[in-house]
Amino acid sequence: MAFLLAQVLTGLANAAALFLVASGLSLIFGVTRIVNFAHGSFYMLGAFIGVSLMQVLPGAVGFWGAILLTGLAVGLIGALVEMIVLRPIYRAPELFQLVATFGVILVIQDLALMIWGAEDRLGPRAPGLKGVVRIFGEPVPKYDLVLIAITPVILFALWYLIRRTRFGVLVRAATQDREMVGALGVNQAWLFTGVFALGSALAGWGGALQLPMGGADLLMDFNIIGPVFIVVVIGGMGSLPGAFLAAVLISVLNVFGVTYLPQSTLVLMFAVMAAVLIARPYGILGRAEAMGEHGQVGEPEAPIRPYGPTGRVLVAVLVLALAALPLFAGSFALVLTIDIVVFALFAASLHFLLGTGGLISFGHAAFFGGGAYAAALLVHHLNAPMEIAFLFAPLAAGLLALGIGWFCIRLTGVYFAMLTLAFSQFVWSMAVQWRGLTRGDDGLIDIWPAAWLSGTVPFYYFTLILGTGGILFLRHVIHAPFGYALRAGRDSPRQAEATGIDVKRVQFAAFALAGAMAGLAGGIFVFSKGSVFPSELEIAASFDALIAVFLGGVKTLAGGVVGAAFLTTAEDWLTRFEYWRLALGLLIIAVVIAAPQGIVGTLRQATLRLRGAGREDG
């Protein structure tokens, strides 16, 4: 019993920093509707700034003063990020800000590397709180007990701020109806800045408070962002009490998982989130999201039309140019183009789901990596011919999408996205831990194409035919009755149901189709590289495709393809430099600010303006 109590106390202590970071993210999302993936970066900055201040400020006053100053400093940095990066794109499609926050992550990563170096920093012990207290004979660190005592105080302070102050009234009003708050004369810009600064400060305080239990390193941002989003989603987006309950639940379960079932630690949090969302689709204390279109807000779209003669000629010219590429390009250019086509097909499959269906998936890499692994497993274990293994890739990915979609399709918005992420993590953990089948982190190697495809040029044409064919097929589906039914369910589910469209069934079929096409891309990928590793199933792979879609333009037909080509080319060129993340992050931020409708969408708007100006001159 004493040991169990000590484990619970350890979990409660861990929940303190997690709740601080999660509460900040919850506040930011509740008011601004920004899915802020850079929130973990503010947590990391809090740790590095905190450890630097603690080395300068002596004693207990210096320690706690450093924590206080750290939160203020990170809050100021957050305010600057909001004003410079996010404020110019608030009128862009919903979730487009996600791309900008990804750019912020890359920038802060390299800035932290430049300032503090690659070495991990050990956090100092809290003065006067060194050592342990024995409870029923079990040692419990004194600092853990202080954190356990502080957490309810922080929760009460936030509750008082939100419930008993004018600022809190505005925050709650903006959470319920941002447009009405603006109509009443409230300066939304400064309200958003204040909320973003407060949320960033809470993340910074969380990073500083955990220093005596750990330290500061350059992977903190990625390590914390997953648990934080899980806590926010389990508790209910925008609910501070829900975030507190979820932080305690996740932290305590994680401590027991490490002790009694260490194999489960990779997916335990995601399993809890999946179970909660299946039982309560909006989290423990959450509420149904206001109707938002997740990428389809803003000016009404013109009806989707197939390309006219000019567009078809341009596409034909592009395809012919790609077909002629081996005549004058070397092997490097062909391999790079293969990578671009594969990624373009992967991004196009996600774009089909997001742009036409309004379903944003954070776990789409499960189907890309799942298709790659399906083909590789047949070759590795059954010595199957390349042709059969390749055909199995989209089939297996489509079946996997049917299974995952059956659970996910009943949810909407961020909850849908996070549940897809949870199932994606399940698939990734199987690839990592089922070593007898997948060889774990060692991956599956020597997965080469058949003899008739050996050599760069034959495989290039194989990729070009199947990649462009898959993209054009998705275009055809978008213009087919199925595509229009899918779009109707995205724009107005109730009216679509009233006209006889089974919205959920159409979305379910679209989810499976998108998964199969991602699996097709995965099948091409594994034979182009000759191997596959669990990294193809990681969260980062899903986000790469998501960023490509938004960079290209979610409201356009070619957005996913153009964004994939742009991102792949930029990464290939910039990764040659030492601080390539900084350069890529600044490039992404610049594109987001300069082209808030995406590259294709902004070019289309510019073309329409020029045509309009030409008619007026005429």
Coordinates of C-alpha atoms in Angstrom, one line a residue:
M1 CA 0.0 0.0 0.0
A2 CA 2.8 2.4 0.9
F3 CA 4.5 1.8 -2.5
L4 CA 1.2 2.4 -4.3
L5 CA 0.8 5.7 -2.4
A6 CA 4.3 6.8 -3.4
Q7 CA 3.5 6.0 -7.0
V8 CA 0.3 8.1 -6.9
L9 CA 2.3 11.0 -5.3
T10 CA 4.9 10.8 -8.1
G11 CA 2.1 10.9 -10.7
L12 CA 0.5 13.9 -9.0
A13 CA 3.8 15.7 -8.9
N14 CA 4.4 15.0 -12.6
A15 CA 0.9 16.4 -13.3
A16 CA 1.9 19.9 -12.1
A17 CA 4.0 20.8 -15.1
L18 CA 1.8 18.9 -17.5
F19 CA -1.3 20.8 -16.3
L20 CA 0.4 24.2 -16.5
V21 CA 1.4 23.6 -20.2
A22 CA -2.0 22.0 -21.0
S23 CA -4.0 24.8 -19.4
G24 CA -2.1 27.3 -21.5
L25 CA -2.8 25.4 -24.7
S26 CA -6.5 25.0 -23.7
L27 CA -6.9 28.8 -23.2
I28 CA -5.2 29.6 -26.5
F29 CA -7.4 27.1 -28.5
G30 CA -10.6 28.1 -26.7
V31 CA -10.3 31.8 -27.6
T32 CA -8.2 31.9 -30.8
R33 CA -9.1 28.4 -32.2
I34 CA -5.4 28.0 -33.0
V35 CA -4.1 24.4 -32.9
N36 CA -0.7 25.7 -31.5
F37 CA 1.9 23.0 -32.1
A38 CA 4.6 25.5 -31.1
H39 CA 3.3 25.3 -27.5
G40 CA 5.9 22.7 -26.7
S41 CA 8.6 25.2 -27.9
F42 CA 7.5 27.7 -25.2
Y43 CA 7.8 24.9 -22.7
M44 CA 11.3 24.2 -23.9
L45 CA 12.2 27.9 -23.8
G46 CA 10.9 28.0 -20.2
A47 CA 13.3 25.3 -19.2
F48 CA 16.4 26.9 -20.9
I49 CA 15.6 30.4 -19.7
G50 CA 14.9 29.1 -16.3
V51 CA 18.1 27.2 -15.9
S52 CA 20.1 30.2 -17.1
L53 CA 18.4 32.5 -14.6
M54 CA 18.8 30.0 -11.8
Q55 CA 22.6 30.0 -12.4
V56 CA 22.6 33.8 -11.9
L57 CA 20.1 34.3 -9.1
P58 CA 21.2 32.7 -5.9
G59 CA 19.3 31.1 -3.0
A60 CA 15.6 30.3 -2.6
V61 CA 14.5 33.8 -3.6
G62 CA 16.6 33.5 -6.7
F63 CA 15.2 30.1 -7.6
W64 CA 11.5 31.0 -7.3
G65 CA 12.2 34.5 -8.7
A66 CA 13.8 32.8 -11.7
I67 CA 10.7 30.8 -12.3
L68 CA 8.5 33.9 -12.1
L69 CA 10.7 35.8 -14.5
T70 CA 10.9 32.9 -16.8
G71 CA 7.1 32.8 -17.3
L72 CA 7.1 36.6 -17.9
A73 CA 9.9 36.3 -20.5
V74 CA 8.2 33.4 -22.3
G75 CA 4.9 35.2 -22.2
L76 CA 6.5 38.2 -23.9
I77 CA 8.0 35.9 -26.5
G78 CA 4.6 34.4 -27.1
A79 CA 3.0 37.8 -27.5
L80 CA 5.7 38.7 -30.1
V81 CA 5.0 35.5 -32.0
E82 CA 1.3 36.1 -32.0
M83 CA 1.6 39.7 -33.3
I84 CA 4.3 39.0 -35.9
V85 CA 3.4 35.6 -37.2
L86 CA -0.2 34.8 -36.3
R87 CA -2.1 38.0 -36.3
P88 CA -1.6 38.6 -40.1
I89 CA -3.2 35.2 -40.9
Y90 CA -6.3 35.2 -38.6
R91 CA -8.5 35.6 -41.6
A92 CA -6.9 32.7 -43.4
P93 CA -8.7 29.3 -43.5
E94 CA -9.1 27.6 -40.1
L95 CA -6.2 25.5 -39.0
F96 CA -3.9 27.3 -41.5
Q97 CA -2.2 28.8 -38.5
L98 CA -1.0 25.3 -37.7
V99 CA 1.5 25.6 -40.5
A100 CA 2.8 28.9 -39.1
T101 CA 3.2 27.3 -35.7
F102 CA 5.2 24.5 -37.3
G103 CA 7.5 27.1 -38.8
V104 CA 7.8 28.7 -35.3
I105 CA 8.9 25.2 -33.9
L106 CA 11.7 25.0 -36.5
V107 CA 12.9 28.6 -35.8
I108 CA 12.9 28.1 -32.0
Q109 CA 14.7 24.8 -32.3
D110 CA 17.7 26.3 -34.1
L111 CA 17.7 29.5 -32.1
A112 CA 17.9 27.4 -28.9
L113 CA 20.7 25.3 -30.4
M114 CA 22.6 28.5 -31.3
I115 CA 22.1 30.1 -27.9
W116 CA 22.4 27.2 -25.5
G117 CA 24.2 24.6 -27.6
A118 CA 23.4 20.9 -28.1
E119 CA 24.4 19.9 -24.5
D120 CA 21.6 18.9 -22.1
R121 CA 21.3 21.2 -19.1
L122 CA 20.8 19.6 -15.7
G123 CA 18.2 21.5 -13.5
P124 CA 19.4 22.7 -10.1
R125 CA 17.8 21.3 -6.9
A126 CA 15.3 23.6 -5.3
P127 CA 17.0 25.3 -2.3
G128 CA 15.6 24.0 1.0
L129 CA 13.8 21.2 -0.7
K130 CA 16.6 18.7 -1.3
G131 CA 16.1 15.2 0.0
V132 CA 13.1 13.1 0.7
V133 CA 10.3 12.6 3.2
R134 CA 9.3 9.1 4.2
I135 CA 5.6 8.3 4.0
F136 CA 4.8 4.9 5.4
G137 CA 8.5 4.1 4.9
E138 CA 8.5 5.1 1.2
P139 CA 10.8 8.0 0.1
V140 CA 9.0 10.9 -1.6
P141 CA 11.0 13.9 -2.8
K142 CA 10.2 17.1 -0.9
Y143 CA 9.9 19.0 -4.2
D144 CA 7.3 16.6 -5.4
L145 CA 5.1 17.4 -2.3
V146 CA 5.5 21.2 -3.0
L147 CA 4.4 20.6 -6.6
I148 CA 1.4 18.6 -5.4
A149 CA 0.5 21.5 -3.1
I150 CA 1.0 24.2 -5.8
T151 CA -1.1 22.6 -8.5
P152 CA -4.5 23.2 -6.9
V153 CA -3.5 26.7 -6.1
I154 CA -2.7 27.3 -9.8
L155 CA -6.0 25.8 -10.8
F156 CA -7.9 28.1 -8.4
A157 CA -5.9 31.1 -9.6
L158 CA -6.8 30.4 -13.2
W159 CA -10.4 29.7 -12.2
Y160 CA -10.6 33.1 -10.5
L161 CA -9.0 34.8 -13.4
I162 CA -11.5 33.3 -15.9
R163 CA -14.6 33.5 -13.7
R164 CA -14.1 36.7 -11.6
T165 CA -12.3 39.2 -13.7
R166 CA -13.2 41.3 -16.7
F167 CA -10.4 39.7 -18.7
G168 CA -11.9 36.3 -17.8
V169 CA -15.4 37.4 -18.9
L170 CA -14.0 38.4 -22.3
V171 CA -12.1 35.2 -22.6
R172 CA -15.2 33.1 -21.9
A173 CA -17.3 35.2 -24.3
A174 CA -14.7 34.8 -27.0
T175 CA -14.7 31.1 -26.4
Q176 CA -18.4 31.0 -27.0
D177 CA -18.8 33.5 -29.8
R178 CA -15.8 35.4 -31.2
E179 CA -17.9 37.3 -33.8
M180 CA -20.3 38.7 -31.2
V181 CA -17.4 39.8 -29.0
G182 CA -16.0 41.8 -31.9
A183 CA -19.4 43.2 -32.7
L184 CA -19.7 44.6 -29.1
G185 CA -16.6 46.7 -29.7
V186 CA -14.0 44.5 -27.9
N187 CA -10.5 44.8 -29.5
Q188 CA -10.1 41.2 -30.5
A189 CA -6.5 41.6 -31.6
W190 CA -5.3 42.6 -28.2
L191 CA -7.5 40.0 -26.5
F192 CA -5.9 37.3 -28.6
T193 CA -2.5 38.7 -27.9
G194 CA -3.2 38.7 -24.1
V195 CA -4.5 35.1 -24.2
F196 CA -1.6 33.9 -26.3
A197 CA 0.9 35.6 -24.0
L198 CA -0.8 34.1 -20.9
G199 CA -0.9 30.6 -22.4
S200 CA 2.8 30.9 -23.4
A201 CA 3.7 32.1 -19.9
L202 CA 2.0 29.0 -18.4
A203 CA 4.0 26.8 -20.7
G204 CA 7.2 28.6 -19.7
W205 CA 6.3 28.2 -16.0
G206 CA 5.7 24.5 -16.6
G207 CA 9.2 24.2 -18.2
A208 CA 10.9 26.0 -15.3
L209 CA 9.0 24.1 -12.6
Q210 CA 10.1 20.7 -13.9
L211 CA 13.8 21.6 -13.8
P212 CA 14.6 20.1 -10.4
M213 CA 13.1 16.8 -11.6
G214 CA 14.8 16.8 -15.0
G215 CA 16.6 19.5 -17.0
A216 CA 16.5 21.2 -20.3
D217 CA 17.2 19.6 -23.7
L218 CA 16.4 20.3 -27.4
L219 CA 13.9 17.4 -27.6
M220 CA 11.6 18.7 -24.8
D221 CA 9.3 20.4 -27.2
F222 CA 8.5 17.3 -29.2
N223 CA 8.4 15.1 -26.1
I224 CA 5.8 17.3 -24.3
I225 CA 3.5 18.3 -27.2
G226 CA 1.9 14.9 -27.6
P227 CA 1.0 14.4 -23.9
V228 CA -0.2 18.0 -23.7
F229 CA -2.6 17.6 -26.6
I230 CA -3.8 14.4 -25.2
V231 CA -4.6 16.0 -21.8
V232 CA -6.4 18.9 -23.5
V233 CA -8.5 16.6 -25.7
I234 CA -9.3 14.1 -22.9
G235 CA -10.3 17.0 -20.6
G236 CA -12.3 18.7 -23.3
M237 CA -10.9 21.5 -25.5
G238 CA -11.1 24.8 -23.7
S239 CA -12.0 23.3 -20.3
L240 CA -9.4 24.1 -17.5
P241 CA -11.0 21.7 -14.9
G242 CA -11.0 19.0 -17.6
A243 CA -7.3 19.7 -18.3
F244 CA -6.6 19.3 -14.6
L245 CA -8.4 16.0 -14.3
A246 CA -6.8 14.7 -17.5
A247 CA -3.3 15.7 -16.4
V248 CA -3.7 13.8 -13.1
L249 CA -5.2 10.8 -14.9
I250 CA -2.5 10.6 -17.5
S251 CA 0.4 11.3 -15.1
V252 CA -0.7 8.7 -12.6
L253 CA -1.5 6.0 -15.2
N254 CA 1.9 6.7 -16.8
V255 CA 3.7 6.1 -13.6
F256 CA 2.0 2.8 -13.0
G257 CA 2.5 1.9 -16.6
V258 CA 6.2 2.4 -16.4
T259 CA 6.3 0.3 -13.2
Y260 CA 4.0 -2.6 -14.1
L261 CA 3.7 -2.7 -17.9
P262 CA 6.6 -0.9 -19.4
Q263 CA 5.8 -2.2 -22.9
S264 CA 2.6 -0.1 -22.8
T265 CA 4.3 3.3 -22.3
L266 CA 4.5 4.0 -26.0
V267 CA 0.7 4.0 -26.5
L268 CA -0.8 4.1 -23.0
M269 CA -1.7 7.8 -23.2
F270 CA -3.2 7.3 -26.7
A271 CA -5.1 4.3 -25.6
V272 CA -6.7 6.3 -22.7
M273 CA -7.5 9.1 -25.1
A274 CA -9.1 6.7 -27.7
A275 CA -11.2 5.1 -25.0
V276 CA -12.4 8.5 -23.6
L277 CA -13.2 9.9 -27.1
I278 CA -15.1 6.7 -28.1
A279 CA -17.2 6.9 -24.9
R280 CA -17.4 10.7 -24.7
P281 CA -16.7 12.3 -28.1
Y282 CA -16.0 15.8 -26.7
G283 CA -13.8 14.8 -23.7
I284 CA -14.6 14.5 -20.0
L285 CA -15.8 18.1 -19.5
G286 CA -15.8 19.3 -23.1
R287 CA -18.7 20.5 -25.2
A288 CA -19.6 20.1 -28.9
E289 CA -17.6 22.3 -31.1
A290 CA -19.3 25.2 -32.8
M291 CA -19.8 24.5 -36.5
G292 CA -16.6 25.2 -38.2
E293 CA -15.4 23.9 -41.5
H294 CA -11.7 23.2 -40.6
G295 CA -10.1 24.7 -43.6
Q296 CA -13.2 25.8 -45.5
V297 CA -14.1 29.0 -43.8
G298 CA -13.6 32.5 -45.3
E299 CA -15.0 33.7 -48.6
P300 CA -17.5 31.4 -50.2
E301 CA -15.9 29.1 -52.7
A302 CA -16.7 29.1 -56.4
P303 CA -18.2 25.8 -57.5
I304 CA -15.6 23.1 -58.2
R305 CA -15.1 22.8 -61.9
P306 CA -12.8 20.5 -63.9
Y307 CA -9.9 22.3 -65.6
G308 CA -10.7 24.1 -68.7
P309 CA -8.7 23.8 -72.0
T310 CA -5.9 26.0 -70.7
G311 CA -5.6 24.0 -67.4
R312 CA -5.6 20.7 -69.3
V313 CA -2.9 21.9 -71.6
L314 CA -0.7 23.1 -68.7
V315 CA -1.1 19.7 -67.0
A316 CA -0.3 17.8 -70.2
V317 CA 2.8 20.0 -70.7
L318 CA 3.9 19.3 -67.1
V319 CA 3.4 15.5 -67.6
L320 CA 5.3 15.5 -70.9
A321 CA 8.1 17.5 -69.3
L322 CA 8.4 15.0 -66.5
A323 CA 8.3 12.1 -69.0
A324 CA 11.2 13.7 -70.9
L325 CA 13.2 14.4 -67.8
P326 CA 15.4 11.3 -68.1
L327 CA 16.6 12.5 -71.5
F328 CA 18.5 15.4 -70.0
A329 CA 18.7 14.9 -66.2
G330 CA 21.0 12.9 -64.1
S331 CA 20.3 10.2 -61.5
F332 CA 20.1 12.7 -58.7
A333 CA 17.3 14.7 -60.3
L334 CA 15.4 11.6 -61.2
V335 CA 15.6 10.3 -57.6
L336 CA 14.5 13.7 -56.2
T337 CA 11.6 13.7 -58.7
I338 CA 10.6 10.2 -57.5
D339 CA 10.5 11.5 -54.0
I340 CA 8.4 14.5 -55.0
V341 CA 5.9 12.3 -56.9
V342 CA 5.5 9.9 -54.0
F343 CA 5.1 12.7 -51.4
A344 CA 2.7 14.5 -53.8
L345 CA 0.5 11.4 -54.0
F346 CA 0.6 11.0 -50.2
A347 CA -0.3 14.7 -49.8
A348 CA -3.0 14.5 -52.4
S349 CA -4.7 11.6 -50.6
L350 CA -4.8 13.8 -47.4
H351 CA -5.9 16.8 -49.4
F352 CA -8.8 14.8 -50.8
L353 CA -9.9 14.0 -47.2
L354 CA -9.3 17.5 -45.8
G355 CA -10.2 19.8 -48.7
T356 CA -13.2 17.9 -50.1
G357 CA -14.4 16.1 -47.0
G358 CA -13.4 18.6 -44.3
L359 CA -11.9 15.8 -42.3
I360 CA -8.5 16.7 -40.8
S361 CA -6.4 13.7 -40.0
F362 CA -3.3 13.9 -37.7
G363 CA -2.6 10.2 -38.3
H364 CA -2.5 9.8 -42.1
A365 CA 1.0 8.4 -42.0
A366 CA -0.5 5.2 -40.6
F367 CA -1.8 4.4 -44.1
F368 CA 1.3 5.6 -45.9
G369 CA 3.6 3.6 -43.6
G370 CA 1.1 0.8 -43.3
G371 CA 1.1 0.3 -47.1
A372 CA 4.9 0.3 -47.2
Y373 CA 5.1 -2.2 -44.3
A374 CA 2.4 -4.4 -45.9
A375 CA 4.5 -4.8 -49.1
A376 CA 7.8 -5.2 -47.3
L377 CA 6.4 -7.9 -45.0
L378 CA 5.3 -10.0 -47.9
V379 CA 8.7 -9.7 -49.5
H380 CA 10.7 -10.2 -46.3
H381 CA 8.7 -13.1 -44.8
L382 CA 7.1 -14.8 -47.8
N383 CA 9.6 -13.9 -50.5
A384 CA 6.6 -12.7 -52.5
P385 CA 7.2 -11.2 -56.0
M386 CA 7.3 -7.4 -56.1
E387 CA 4.2 -7.2 -58.2
I388 CA 2.0 -9.0 -55.7
A389 CA 3.5 -7.2 -52.7
F390 CA 3.0 -3.9 -54.4
L391 CA -0.7 -4.6 -55.1
F392 CA -1.1 -5.6 -51.5
A393 CA 0.1 -2.2 -50.3
P394 CA -3.0 -0.1 -51.1
L395 CA -5.3 -3.0 -50.3
A396 CA -3.9 -3.4 -46.8
A397 CA -3.9 0.4 -46.2
G398 CA -7.5 0.6 -47.3
L399 CA -8.5 -2.2 -45.0
L400 CA -6.6 -0.5 -42.1
A401 CA -8.4 2.8 -43.0
L402 CA -11.8 1.0 -42.8
G403 CA -11.0 -0.3 -39.3
I404 CA -9.7 3.0 -38.0
G405 CA -12.4 5.0 -39.8
W406 CA -15.2 2.9 -38.1
F407 CA -14.2 4.5 -34.8
C408 CA -13.1 7.9 -35.9
I409 CA -15.8 8.9 -38.4
R410 CA -18.4 9.5 -35.6
L411 CA -16.3 12.4 -34.3
T412 CA -15.6 15.9 -35.8
G413 CA -13.0 18.6 -35.8
V414 CA -10.0 18.4 -33.5
Y415 CA -11.5 15.3 -31.7
F416 CA -11.6 13.4 -35.0
A417 CA -8.0 14.5 -35.7
M418 CA -6.7 13.4 -32.3
L419 CA -8.4 10.0 -32.5
T420 CA -6.8 9.4 -35.9
L421 CA -3.5 10.3 -34.2
A422 CA -4.2 7.8 -31.4
F423 CA -4.7 5.0 -33.9
S424 CA -1.7 6.0 -35.8
Q425 CA 0.4 5.7 -32.7
F426 CA -1.0 2.2 -32.2
V427 CA 0.3 1.2 -35.6
W428 CA 3.6 2.9 -35.0
S429 CA 4.1 1.1 -31.7
M430 CA 3.4 -2.3 -33.3
A431 CA 6.1 -1.5 -35.9
V432 CA 8.5 -0.6 -33.1
Q433 CA 7.8 -3.3 -30.5
W434 CA 6.8 -6.4 -32.7
R435 CA 10.4 -7.1 -33.5
G436 CA 9.7 -10.7 -34.6
L437 CA 7.5 -9.4 -37.4
T438 CA 8.8 -6.0 -38.2
R439 CA 12.4 -6.1 -36.8
G440 CA 11.6 -3.0 -34.8
D441 CA 13.9 0.0 -35.2
D442 CA 16.1 -2.0 -37.5
G443 CA 13.4 -1.9 -40.1
L444 CA 12.9 -4.1 -43.1
I445 CA 15.6 -3.9 -45.7
D446 CA 16.5 -5.4 -49.1
I447 CA 13.0 -4.7 -50.4
W448 CA 13.9 -4.0 -54.1
P449 CA 11.8 -3.9 -57.2
A450 CA 11.6 -6.7 -59.8
A451 CA 14.3 -7.1 -62.4
W452 CA 12.3 -5.3 -65.1
L453 CA 12.2 -2.2 -62.9
S454 CA 15.9 -2.3 -61.9
G455 CA 17.7 0.9 -62.6
T456 CA 16.7 4.5 -61.9
V457 CA 15.0 5.3 -65.3
P458 CA 12.6 2.3 -65.4
F459 CA 11.5 2.9 -61.8
Y460 CA 11.2 6.6 -62.5
Y461 CA 8.6 5.9 -65.2
F462 CA 6.9 3.3 -63.0
T463 CA 6.5 6.0 -60.3
L464 CA 5.5 8.7 -62.7
I465 CA 2.7 6.6 -64.2
L466 CA 1.3 5.4 -60.9
G467 CA 1.9 8.6 -59.0
T468 CA 0.3 10.9 -61.6
G469 CA -2.4 8.3 -62.3
G470 CA -3.3 8.2 -58.6
I471 CA -3.5 12.0 -58.4
L472 CA -5.6 12.3 -61.5
F473 CA -7.9 9.5 -60.2
L474 CA -8.5 11.5 -57.0
R475 CA -9.2 14.6 -59.2
H476 CA -11.8 12.5 -61.1
V477 CA -13.4 11.4 -57.9
I478 CA -13.7 15.0 -56.6
H479 CA -15.7 15.9 -59.8
A480 CA -17.8 12.8 -59.7
P481 CA -21.2 12.6 -57.8
F482 CA -19.4 11.0 -54.9
G483 CA -17.1 14.0 -54.6
Y484 CA -20.0 16.4 -54.7
A485 CA -21.8 14.4 -52.0
L486 CA -18.7 14.5 -49.9
R487 CA -18.4 18.2 -50.2
A488 CA -22.1 18.7 -49.4
G489 CA -21.6 16.8 -46.2
R490 CA -18.7 19.0 -45.4
D491 CA -20.5 22.3 -46.1
S492 CA -23.9 21.5 -44.6
P493 CA -24.4 18.1 -43.0
R494 CA -28.0 18.7 -42.1
Q495 CA -29.1 19.8 -45.5
A496 CA -27.1 17.0 -47.1
E497 CA -28.9 14.5 -44.9
A498 CA -32.3 16.1 -45.8
T499 CA -31.6 15.5 -49.5
G500 CA -31.0 11.8 -48.8
I501 CA -27.2 11.7 -48.6
D502 CA -25.9 9.4 -45.9
V503 CA -23.1 11.8 -44.8
K504 CA -21.3 9.5 -42.4
R505 CA -21.3 6.6 -44.9
V506 CA -19.9 8.9 -47.6
Q507 CA -17.2 10.2 -45.3
F508 CA -16.4 6.6 -44.2
A509 CA -15.9 5.6 -47.8
A510 CA -13.8 8.7 -48.5
F511 CA -11.6 7.9 -45.5
A512 CA -11.0 4.4 -46.8
L513 CA -10.2 5.7 -50.3
A514 CA -7.8 8.2 -49.0
G515 CA -6.1 5.5 -46.9
A516 CA -5.8 3.2 -49.9
M517 CA -4.2 6.0 -52.0
A518 CA -1.8 6.8 -49.2
G519 CA -0.9 3.1 -49.1
L520 CA -0.3 3.2 -52.9
A521 CA 2.2 6.0 -52.2
G522 CA 3.8 3.9 -49.5
G523 CA 4.1 0.9 -51.8
I524 CA 6.0 3.0 -54.3
F525 CA 8.1 4.5 -51.6
V526 CA 9.3 1.2 -50.1
F527 CA 10.5 -0.2 -53.4
S528 CA 12.2 3.1 -54.3
K529 CA 14.2 3.1 -51.1
G530 CA 14.6 -0.6 -50.7
S531 CA 13.7 -0.4 -47.0
V532 CA 11.1 0.9 -44.5
F533 CA 11.5 1.9 -40.9
P534 CA 9.0 2.9 -38.2
S535 CA 9.9 6.6 -38.8
E536 CA 7.5 6.4 -41.8
L537 CA 4.6 5.9 -39.3
E538 CA 5.6 8.7 -36.9
I539 CA 3.6 11.8 -36.2
A540 CA 6.1 13.9 -38.1
A541 CA 5.3 12.1 -41.3
S542 CA 1.6 13.0 -40.9
F543 CA 2.4 16.6 -40.2
D544 CA 4.6 16.9 -43.2
A545 CA 1.7 15.9 -45.5
L546 CA -0.6 18.2 -43.6
I547 CA 1.8 21.2 -43.9
A548 CA 2.2 20.4 -47.6
V549 CA -1.6 20.6 -48.1
F550 CA -2.0 23.9 -46.3
L551 CA 1.1 25.4 -48.0
G552 CA -0.2 24.5 -51.4
G553 CA -3.8 25.7 -50.6
V554 CA -6.5 23.6 -49.0
K555 CA -9.2 25.3 -51.1
T556 CA -7.6 24.4 -54.4
L557 CA -7.4 21.3 -56.5
A558 CA -3.7 21.3 -56.9
G559 CA -2.8 22.4 -53.4
G560 CA -1.5 19.1 -52.1
V561 CA 0.6 18.4 -55.1
V562 CA 2.1 21.9 -55.3
G563 CA 2.7 22.0 -51.5
A564 CA 4.4 18.6 -51.6
A565 CA 6.7 19.7 -54.4
F566 CA 7.6 22.9 -52.7
L567 CA 8.2 21.4 -49.3
T568 CA 10.3 18.5 -50.7
T569 CA 12.4 20.8 -52.8
A570 CA 12.9 23.3 -50.0
E571 CA 14.0 20.6 -47.6
D572 CA 16.3 19.0 -50.0
W573 CA 18.1 22.3 -50.6
L574 CA 18.1 23.8 -47.1
T575 CA 19.2 20.6 -45.2
R576 CA 22.6 21.2 -46.7
F577 CA 23.2 24.0 -44.2
E578 CA 24.0 23.8 -40.5
Y579 CA 20.9 25.7 -39.3
W580 CA 18.5 24.5 -41.9
R581 CA 15.6 24.3 -39.5
L582 CA 15.8 28.1 -38.9
A583 CA 15.9 28.8 -42.7
L584 CA 13.1 26.3 -43.4
G585 CA 11.0 27.7 -40.6
L586 CA 11.4 31.3 -41.7
L587 CA 10.6 30.3 -45.3
I588 CA 7.4 28.5 -44.2
I589 CA 6.4 31.6 -42.1
A590 CA 7.1 33.9 -45.0
V591 CA 5.0 31.8 -47.4
V592 CA 2.1 31.6 -44.9
I593 CA 2.1 35.4 -44.3
A594 CA 2.6 36.3 -48.0
A595 CA 0.2 33.6 -49.3
P596 CA -2.6 33.1 -46.7
Q597 CA -4.7 31.1 -49.1
G598 CA -1.8 28.8 -49.9
I599 CA 0.6 29.1 -52.9
V600 CA -2.0 27.9 -55.5
G601 CA -4.9 29.8 -53.9
T602 CA -2.9 33.1 -53.8
L603 CA -1.7 32.7 -57.4
R604 CA -5.3 32.0 -58.5
Q605 CA -6.5 35.2 -56.7
A606 CA -3.7 37.2 -58.3
T607 CA -4.7 35.9 -61.7
L608 CA -8.3 36.7 -61.2
R609 CA -7.4 40.3 -60.2
L610 CA -5.2 40.7 -63.3
R611 CA -8.0 39.5 -65.5
G612 CA -10.5 41.8 -63.8
A613 CA -8.1 44.7 -64.2
G614 CA -7.6 43.8 -67.9
R615 CA -11.3 43.9 -68.5
E616 CA -11.6 47.3 -66.9
D617 CA -8.8 48.7 -69.0
G618 CA -10.4 47.3 -72.1

